[in-house]
PDB file of C-alpha atoms in Angstrom:
ATOM      1  CA  ASP A   1     -77.794 180.417 291.587  1.00  0.00           C
ATOM      2  CA  THR A   2     -76.748 183.430 293.660  1.00  0.00           C
ATOM      3  CA  GLU A   3     -80.128 184.548 294.890  1.00  0.00           C
ATOM      4  CA  VAL A   4     -82.284 184.441 297.949  1.00  0.00           C
ATOM      5  CA  THR A   5     -85.918 184.062 296.905  1.00  0.00           C
ATOM      6  CA  GLN A   6     -88.748 185.219 299.129  1.00  0.00           C
ATOM      7  CA  THR A   7     -92.461 184.591 298.725  1.00  0.00           C
ATOM      8  CA  PRO A   8     -94.898 186.165 298.716  1.00  0.00           C
ATOM      9  CA  LYS A   9     -93.711 189.632 297.723  1.00  0.00           C
ATOM     10  CA  HIS A  10     -96.739 191.265 299.313  1.00  0.00           C
ATOM     11  CA  LEU A  11     -99.068 190.017 302.050  1.00  0.00           C
ATOM     12  CA  VAL A  12    -102.075 191.569 303.723  1.00  0.00           C
ATOM     13  CA  MET A  13    -103.420 189.744 306.741  1.00  0.00           C
ATOM     14  CA  GLY A  14    -105.904 190.301 309.501  1.00  0.00           C
ATOM     15  CA  MET A  15    -104.969 190.200 313.160  1.00  0.00           C
ATOM     16  CA  THR A  16    -106.601 186.783 313.598  1.00  0.00           C
ATOM     17  CA  ASN A  17    -105.037 185.203 310.521  1.00  0.00           C
ATOM     18  CA  LYS A  18    -102.218 182.672 310.328  1.00  0.00           C
ATOM     19  CA  LYS A  19     -99.796 183.061 307.446  1.00  0.00           C
ATOM     20  CA  SER A  20     -96.258 182.039 306.539  1.00  0.00           C
ATOM     21  CA  LEU A  21     -93.384 183.755 304.794  1.00  0.00           C
ATOM     22  CA  LYS A  22     -91.002 181.584 302.806  1.00  0.00           C
ATOM     23  CA  CYS A  23     -87.352 181.942 301.899  1.00  0.00           C
ATOM     24  CA  GLU A  24     -85.166 179.752 299.723  1.00  0.00           C
ATOM     25  CA  GLN A  25     -81.502 179.746 298.719  1.00  0.00           C
ATOM     26  CA  HIS A  26     -79.380 177.285 296.752  1.00  0.00           C
ATOM     27  CA  MET A  27     -75.944 178.744 297.352  1.00  0.00           C
ATOM     28  CA  GLY A  28     -74.992 176.138 299.933  1.00  0.00           C
ATOM     29  CA  HIS A  29     -75.100 178.710 302.693  1.00  0.00           C
ATOM     30  CA  ARG A  30     -75.465 177.215 306.155  1.00  0.00           C
ATOM     31  CA  ALA A  31     -76.642 180.328 308.005  1.00  0.00           C
ATOM     32  CA  MET A  32     -80.005 181.942 307.330  1.00  0.00           C
ATOM     33  CA  TYR A  33     -81.587 185.002 308.850  1.00  0.00           C
ATOM     34  CA  TRP A  34     -84.829 186.910 309.261  1.00  0.00           C
ATOM     35  CA  TYR A  35     -84.716 190.682 309.477  1.00  0.00           C
ATOM     36  CA  LYS A  36     -87.514 193.194 309.983  1.00  0.00           C
ATOM     37  CA  GLN A  37     -87.329 196.619 308.370  1.00  0.00           C
ATOM     38  CA  LYS A  38     -89.648 199.531 309.068  1.00  0.00           C
ATOM     39  CA  ALA A  39     -89.882 202.454 306.670  1.00  0.00           C
ATOM     40  CA  LYS A  40     -86.793 204.682 306.611  1.00  0.00           C
ATOM     41  CA  LYS A  41     -85.035 202.468 309.163  1.00  0.00           C
ATOM     42  CA  PRO A  42     -82.226 199.924 308.908  1.00  0.00           C
ATOM     43  CA  PRO A  43     -82.988 196.200 308.953  1.00  0.00           C
ATOM     44  CA  GLU A  44     -83.171 194.722 312.448  1.00  0.00           C
ATOM     45  CA  LEU A  45     -82.171 191.154 313.135  1.00  0.00           C
ATOM     46  CA  MET A  46     -84.912 188.810 314.343  1.00  0.00           C
ATOM     47  CA  PHE A  47     -83.588 185.249 314.068  1.00  0.00           C
ATOM     48  CA  VAL A  48     -80.482 183.381 312.976  1.00  0.00           C
ATOM     49  CA  TYR A  49     -80.331 179.734 311.964  1.00  0.00           C
ATOM     50  CA  SER A  50     -77.009 177.996 311.767  1.00  0.00           C
ATOM     51  CA  TYR A  51     -76.913 174.471 310.340  1.00  0.00           C
ATOM     52  CA  GLU A  52     -80.692 174.358 310.563  1.00  0.00           C
ATOM     53  CA  LYS A  53     -80.709 175.116 314.275  1.00  0.00           C
ATOM     54  CA  LEU A  54     -81.896 178.334 315.844  1.00  0.00           C
ATOM     55  CA  SER A  55     -78.819 180.105 317.194  1.00  0.00           C
ATOM     56  CA  ILE A  56     -80.081 183.632 317.823  1.00  0.00           C
ATOM     57  CA  ASN A  57     -83.525 184.926 318.783  1.00  0.00           C
ATOM     58  CA  GLU A  58     -83.434 188.663 319.337  1.00  0.00           C
ATOM     59  CA  SER A  59     -86.259 188.577 321.901  1.00  0.00           C
ATOM     60  CA  VAL A  60     -88.867 188.410 319.168  1.00  0.00           C
ATOM     61  CA  PRO A  61     -92.510 188.025 320.314  1.00  0.00           C
ATOM     62  CA  SER A  62     -93.861 184.491 320.086  1.00  0.00           C
ATOM     63  CA  ARG A  63     -96.420 185.519 317.459  1.00  0.00           C
ATOM     64  CA  PHE A  64     -93.448 185.165 315.085  1.00  0.00           C
ATOM     65  CA  SER A  65     -92.309 181.551 314.803  1.00  0.00           C
ATOM     66  CA  PRO A  66     -89.340 180.642 312.597  1.00  0.00           C
ATOM     67  CA  GLU A  67     -88.717 177.252 311.076  1.00  0.00           C
ATOM     68  CA  CYS A  68     -85.827 175.830 309.078  1.00  0.00           C
ATOM     69  CA  PRO A  69     -86.997 172.571 307.427  1.00  0.00           C
ATOM     70  CA  ASN A  70     -83.671 172.056 305.633  1.00  0.00           C
ATOM     71  CA  SER A  71     -80.505 173.897 304.712  1.00  0.00           C
ATOM     72  CA  SER A  72     -82.138 175.647 301.752  1.00  0.00           C
ATOM     73  CA  LEU A  73     -85.446 176.729 303.256  1.00  0.00           C
ATOM     74  CA  LEU A  74     -86.469 179.148 305.958  1.00  0.00           C
ATOM     75  CA  ASN A  75     -90.019 179.943 307.005  1.00  0.00           C
ATOM     76  CA  LEU A  76     -91.525 182.550 309.272  1.00  0.00           C
ATOM     77  CA  HIS A  77     -94.932 181.623 310.652  1.00  0.00           C
ATOM     78  CA  LEU A  78     -97.163 184.512 311.647  1.00  0.00           C
ATOM     79  CA  HIS A  79    -100.118 184.382 314.014  1.00  0.00           C
ATOM     80  CA  ALA A  80    -102.151 187.044 315.827  1.00  0.00           C
ATOM     81  CA  LEU A  81    -100.032 189.894 314.550  1.00  0.00           C
ATOM     82  CA  GLN A  82    -100.593 193.521 315.391  1.00  0.00           C
ATOM     83  CA  PRO A  83    -100.770 196.472 312.979  1.00  0.00           C
ATOM     84  CA  GLU A  84     -97.368 197.638 314.255  1.00  0.00           C
ATOM     85  CA  ASP A  85     -95.886 194.428 312.867  1.00  0.00           C
ATOM     86  CA  SER A  86     -96.457 195.792 309.379  1.00  0.00           C
ATOM     87  CA  ALA A  87     -93.014 196.034 307.785  1.00  0.00           C
ATOM     88  CA  LEU A  88     -90.700 194.645 305.135  1.00  0.00           C
ATOM     89  CA  TYR A  89     -89.474 191.204 306.206  1.00  0.00           C
ATOM     90  CA  LEU A  90     -86.113 190.300 304.766  1.00  0.00           C
ATOM     91  CA  CYS A  91     -84.479 186.922 304.549  1.00  0.00           C
ATOM     92  CA  ALA A  92     -80.721 186.585 304.172  1.00  0.00           C
ATOM     93  CA  SER A  93     -78.148 183.833 304.029  1.00  0.00           C
ATOM     94  CA  SER A  94     -74.403 183.615 304.453  1.00  0.00           C
ATOM     95  CA  GLN A  95     -71.596 181.130 304.342  1.00  0.00           C
ATOM     96  CA  GLU A  96     -70.825 179.182 307.448  1.00  0.00           C
ATOM     97  CA  SER A  97     -68.472 181.671 308.973  1.00  0.00           C
ATOM     98  CA  GLY A  98     -70.809 184.606 308.600  1.00  0.00           C
ATOM     99  CA  LYS A  99     -67.937 186.623 307.194  1.00  0.00           C
ATOM    100  CA  PHE A 100     -68.712 186.125 303.558  1.00  0.00           C
ATOM    101  CA  GLY A 101     -71.546 186.245 301.167  1.00  0.00           C
ATOM    102  CA  TYR A 102     -74.321 187.834 303.164  1.00  0.00           C
ATOM    103  CA  THR A 103     -77.070 187.907 300.552  1.00  0.00           C
ATOM    104  CA  PHE A 104     -80.521 189.356 301.028  1.00  0.00           C
ATOM    105  CA  GLY A 105     -83.785 188.564 299.340  1.00  0.00           C
ATOM    106  CA  SER A 106     -86.116 191.259 298.066  1.00  0.00           C
ATOM    107  CA  GLY A 107     -88.377 190.907 301.056  1.00  0.00           C
ATOM    108  CA  THR A 108     -92.044 190.422 301.804  1.00  0.00           C
ATOM    109  CA  ARG A 109     -94.034 193.601 302.324  1.00  0.00           C
ATOM    110  CA  LEU A 110     -96.426 192.688 305.153  1.00  0.00           C
ATOM    111  CA  THR A 111     -99.475 194.743 306.068  1.00  0.00           C
ATOM    112  CA  VAL A 112    -101.516 193.787 309.132  1.00  0.00           C
ATOM    113  CA  VAL A 113    -105.051 195.159 309.155  1.00  0.00           C
TER     114      VAL A 113
ATOM    115  CA  GLY B   1     -75.131 199.345 323.665  1.00  0.00           C
ATOM    116  CA  GLU B   2     -72.623 199.591 320.868  1.00  0.00           C
ATOM    117  CA  ASN B   3     -73.984 200.522 317.474  1.00  0.00           C
ATOM    118  CA  VAL B   4     -73.093 201.558 314.002  1.00  0.00           C
ATOM    119  CA  GLY B   5     -74.189 205.013 312.874  1.00  0.00           C
ATOM    120  CA  LEU B   6     -73.845 207.474 310.055  1.00  0.00           C
ATOM    121  CA  HIS B   7     -72.828 211.122 310.082  1.00  0.00           C
ATOM    122  CA  LEU B   8     -75.054 212.260 307.192  1.00  0.00           C
ATOM    123  CA  PRO B   9     -78.617 211.100 306.732  1.00  0.00           C
ATOM    124  CA  THR B  10     -78.916 212.606 303.221  1.00  0.00           C
ATOM    125  CA  LEU B  11     -76.485 213.398 300.438  1.00  0.00           C
ATOM    126  CA  SER B  12     -77.286 215.132 297.169  1.00  0.00           C
ATOM    127  CA  VAL B  13     -74.737 215.197 294.349  1.00  0.00           C
ATOM    128  CA  GLN B  14     -74.582 216.051 290.669  1.00  0.00           C
ATOM    129  CA  GLU B  15     -74.243 213.336 288.095  1.00  0.00           C
ATOM    130  CA  GLY B  16     -70.574 212.685 287.398  1.00  0.00           C
ATOM    131  CA  ASP B  17     -69.381 213.894 290.784  1.00  0.00           C
ATOM    132  CA  ASN B  18     -67.733 211.617 293.315  1.00  0.00           C
ATOM    133  CA  SER B  19     -69.773 210.703 296.403  1.00  0.00           C
ATOM    134  CA  ILE B  20     -68.520 209.918 299.871  1.00  0.00           C
ATOM    135  CA  ILE B  21     -70.764 208.266 302.440  1.00  0.00           C
ATOM    136  CA  ASN B  22     -69.496 207.977 305.986  1.00  0.00           C
ATOM    137  CA  CYS B  23     -70.148 205.597 308.837  1.00  0.00           C
ATOM    138  CA  ALA B  24     -68.967 205.608 312.443  1.00  0.00           C
ATOM    139  CA  TYR B  25     -68.882 202.461 314.504  1.00  0.00           C
ATOM    140  CA  SER B  26     -68.253 202.027 318.186  1.00  0.00           C
ATOM    141  CA  ASN B  27     -67.632 198.302 318.613  1.00  0.00           C
ATOM    142  CA  SER B  28     -63.866 197.903 318.617  1.00  0.00           C
ATOM    143  CA  ALA B  29     -64.326 194.132 318.299  1.00  0.00           C
ATOM    144  CA  SER B  30     -65.955 194.481 314.870  1.00  0.00           C
ATOM    145  CA  ASP B  31     -63.836 192.688 312.312  1.00  0.00           C
ATOM    146  CA  TYR B  32     -65.906 192.662 309.141  1.00  0.00           C
ATOM    147  CA  PHE B  33     -67.834 195.451 307.445  1.00  0.00           C
ATOM    148  CA  ILE B  34     -70.193 195.542 304.507  1.00  0.00           C
ATOM    149  CA  TRP B  35     -71.769 198.336 302.477  1.00  0.00           C
ATOM    150  CA  TYR B  36     -75.236 197.736 301.088  1.00  0.00           C
ATOM    151  CA  LYS B  37     -77.337 199.676 298.609  1.00  0.00           C
ATOM    152  CA  GLN B  38     -81.097 199.541 299.008  1.00  0.00           C
ATOM    153  CA  GLU B  39     -83.452 200.855 296.362  1.00  0.00           C
ATOM    154  CA  SER B  40     -87.086 201.533 297.109  1.00  0.00           C
ATOM    155  CA  GLY B  41     -89.082 198.328 297.505  1.00  0.00           C
ATOM    156  CA  LYS B  42     -86.040 196.077 297.268  1.00  0.00           C
ATOM    157  CA  GLY B  43     -83.794 194.215 299.632  1.00  0.00           C
ATOM    158  CA  PRO B  44     -80.263 195.378 300.476  1.00  0.00           C
ATOM    159  CA  GLN B  45     -77.812 194.733 297.672  1.00  0.00           C
ATOM    160  CA  PHE B  46     -74.196 193.912 298.515  1.00  0.00           C
ATOM    161  CA  ILE B  47     -71.743 196.533 297.235  1.00  0.00           C
ATOM    162  CA  ILE B  48     -68.395 195.849 298.852  1.00  0.00           C
ATOM    163  CA  ASP B  49     -66.934 194.467 302.053  1.00  0.00           C
ATOM    164  CA  ILE B  50     -63.734 194.854 304.028  1.00  0.00           C
ATOM    165  CA  ARG B  51     -62.092 192.992 306.871  1.00  0.00           C
ATOM    166  CA  SER B  52     -60.422 194.675 309.793  1.00  0.00           C
ATOM    167  CA  ASN B  53     -56.935 193.616 308.663  1.00  0.00           C
ATOM    168  CA  MET B  54     -57.300 195.924 305.649  1.00  0.00           C
ATOM    169  CA  ASP B  55     -57.674 199.699 305.391  1.00  0.00           C
ATOM    170  CA  LYS B  56     -58.769 200.012 301.783  1.00  0.00           C
ATOM    171  CA  ARG B  57     -60.531 197.912 299.222  1.00  0.00           C
ATOM    172  CA  GLN B  58     -61.593 198.818 295.700  1.00  0.00           C
ATOM    173  CA  GLY B  59     -64.347 197.549 293.484  1.00  0.00           C
ATOM    174  CA  GLN B  60     -65.861 198.781 290.284  1.00  0.00           C
ATOM    175  CA  ARG B  61     -66.360 202.541 290.806  1.00  0.00           C
ATOM    176  CA  VAL B  62     -66.475 202.013 294.574  1.00  0.00           C
ATOM    177  CA  THR B  63     -63.829 202.163 297.270  1.00  0.00           C
ATOM    178  CA  VAL B  64     -64.236 201.387 300.954  1.00  0.00           C
ATOM    179  CA  LEU B  65     -61.864 202.899 303.484  1.00  0.00           C
ATOM    180  CA  LEU B  66     -61.532 201.670 307.047  1.00  0.00           C
ATOM    181  CA  ASN B  67     -59.872 203.690 309.789  1.00  0.00           C
ATOM    182  CA  LYS B  68     -59.744 201.525 312.879  1.00  0.00           C
ATOM    183  CA  THR B  69     -58.041 204.208 314.952  1.00  0.00           C
ATOM    184  CA  VAL B  70     -61.119 206.428 314.859  1.00  0.00           C
ATOM    185  CA  LYS B  71     -63.597 203.647 314.105  1.00  0.00           C
ATOM    186  CA  HIS B  72     -64.675 205.146 310.808  1.00  0.00           C
ATOM    187  CA  LEU B  73     -65.775 203.584 307.561  1.00  0.00           C
ATOM    188  CA  SER B  74     -66.453 205.336 304.269  1.00  0.00           C
ATOM    189  CA  LEU B  75     -67.792 204.437 300.853  1.00  0.00           C
ATOM    190  CA  GLN B  76     -66.567 206.369 297.862  1.00  0.00           C
ATOM    191  CA  ILE B  77     -68.492 206.199 294.608  1.00  0.00           C
ATOM    192  CA  ALA B  78     -66.720 207.537 291.544  1.00  0.00           C
ATOM    193  CA  ALA B  79     -68.555 209.292 288.723  1.00  0.00           C
ATOM    194  CA  THR B  80     -71.910 208.986 290.452  1.00  0.00           C
ATOM    195  CA  GLN B  81     -74.815 208.115 288.183  1.00  0.00           C
ATOM    196  CA  PRO B  82     -78.588 208.551 288.587  1.00  0.00           C
ATOM    197  CA  GLY B  83     -78.830 204.787 289.057  1.00  0.00           C
ATOM    198  CA  ASP B  84     -76.755 205.144 292.206  1.00  0.00           C
ATOM    199  CA  SER B  85     -79.628 206.958 293.914  1.00  0.00           C
ATOM    200  CA  ALA B  86     -80.628 204.803 296.866  1.00  0.00           C
ATOM    201  CA  VAL B  87     -80.195 204.383 300.605  1.00  0.00           C
ATOM    202  CA  TYR B  88     -76.749 203.150 301.583  1.00  0.00           C
ATOM    203  CA  PHE B  89     -76.185 201.197 304.786  1.00  0.00           C
ATOM    204  CA  CYS B  90     -72.998 200.197 306.451  1.00  0.00           C
ATOM    205  CA  ALA B  91     -73.158 196.997 308.470  1.00  0.00           C
ATOM    206  CA  GLU B  92     -70.759 195.392 310.857  1.00  0.00           C
ATOM    207  CA  ASN B  93     -70.172 191.930 312.183  1.00  0.00           C
ATOM    208  CA  GLY B  94     -69.334 192.434 315.806  1.00  0.00           C
ATOM    209  CA  GLY B  95     -66.919 189.552 316.077  1.00  0.00           C
ATOM    210  CA  GLY B  96     -68.563 188.115 319.178  1.00  0.00           C
ATOM    211  CA  SER B  97     -71.039 186.169 317.106  1.00  0.00           C
ATOM    212  CA  ASN B  98     -70.082 185.129 313.618  1.00  0.00           C
ATOM    213  CA  TYR B  99     -73.650 185.437 312.509  1.00  0.00           C
ATOM    214  CA  LYS B 100     -74.948 188.762 313.754  1.00  0.00           C
ATOM    215  CA  LEU B 101     -74.846 191.669 311.318  1.00  0.00           C
ATOM    216  CA  THR B 102     -75.790 195.095 312.690  1.00  0.00           C
ATOM    217  CA  PHE B 103     -76.784 197.930 310.385  1.00  0.00           C
ATOM    218  CA  GLY B 104     -76.115 201.635 310.640  1.00  0.00           C
ATOM    219  CA  LYS B 105     -78.860 204.209 310.172  1.00  0.00           C
ATOM    220  CA  GLY B 106     -78.468 204.663 306.424  1.00  0.00           C
ATOM    221  CA  THR B 107     -77.755 207.573 304.074  1.00  0.00           C
ATOM    222  CA  LEU B 108     -80.092 208.583 301.296  1.00  0.00           C
ATOM    223  CA  LEU B 109     -78.047 209.420 298.200  1.00  0.00           C
ATOM    224  CA  THR B 110     -79.767 211.494 295.529  1.00  0.00           C
ATOM    225  CA  VAL B 111     -78.013 212.006 292.208  1.00  0.00           C
ATOM    226  CA  ASN B 112     -79.213 214.968 290.208  1.00  0.00           C
ATOM    227  CA  PRO B 113     -78.910 214.707 286.406  1.00  0.00           C
TER     228      PRO B 113
END
């Protein structure tokens, strides 16, 4: 299995809703990432987990809450989002060193209404 | 701060021609570079990577060149096909953190049949 699987593919949520994005990989990668991508822009790093521990938080607002239940799963919990948070949310994983095998999922297209 | 950027935001070529996409980076500590292809509605797809101890690497129809003296990276696509139409991003691992991948602005490649 050489894929990163993200669910759901599309999500529409209201500003008072609570939702979660899910990411799964079975490549044995020990680093997992969340990126945010706005239209016509490059992906921007949000969080990095290394060995199931949060190692990088790029000053992301607390309405985004990541969770890494185990080495294969990564969640992003969403609460009280704003319309400007609408974007494509990408999950990625890489081997321990971060030098090899960066693999991205297809993303979740999030719309906040 | 240091960033990775691209000279050309758009590139239009004829089918069968060779394409060259350029990328300038400013972080001299960067030691690993990746080219990604991103089609509409999809996540970034790995094309080819190169480490800073190399100046050239070839894949199937693609070649990456790295010039550390001028901090320049390029992606060459041979015999470009309509299926190559996409946005291409260069990304660099800055060396300071093994896990942080920073993307350049992206180039939209359009292949005309």
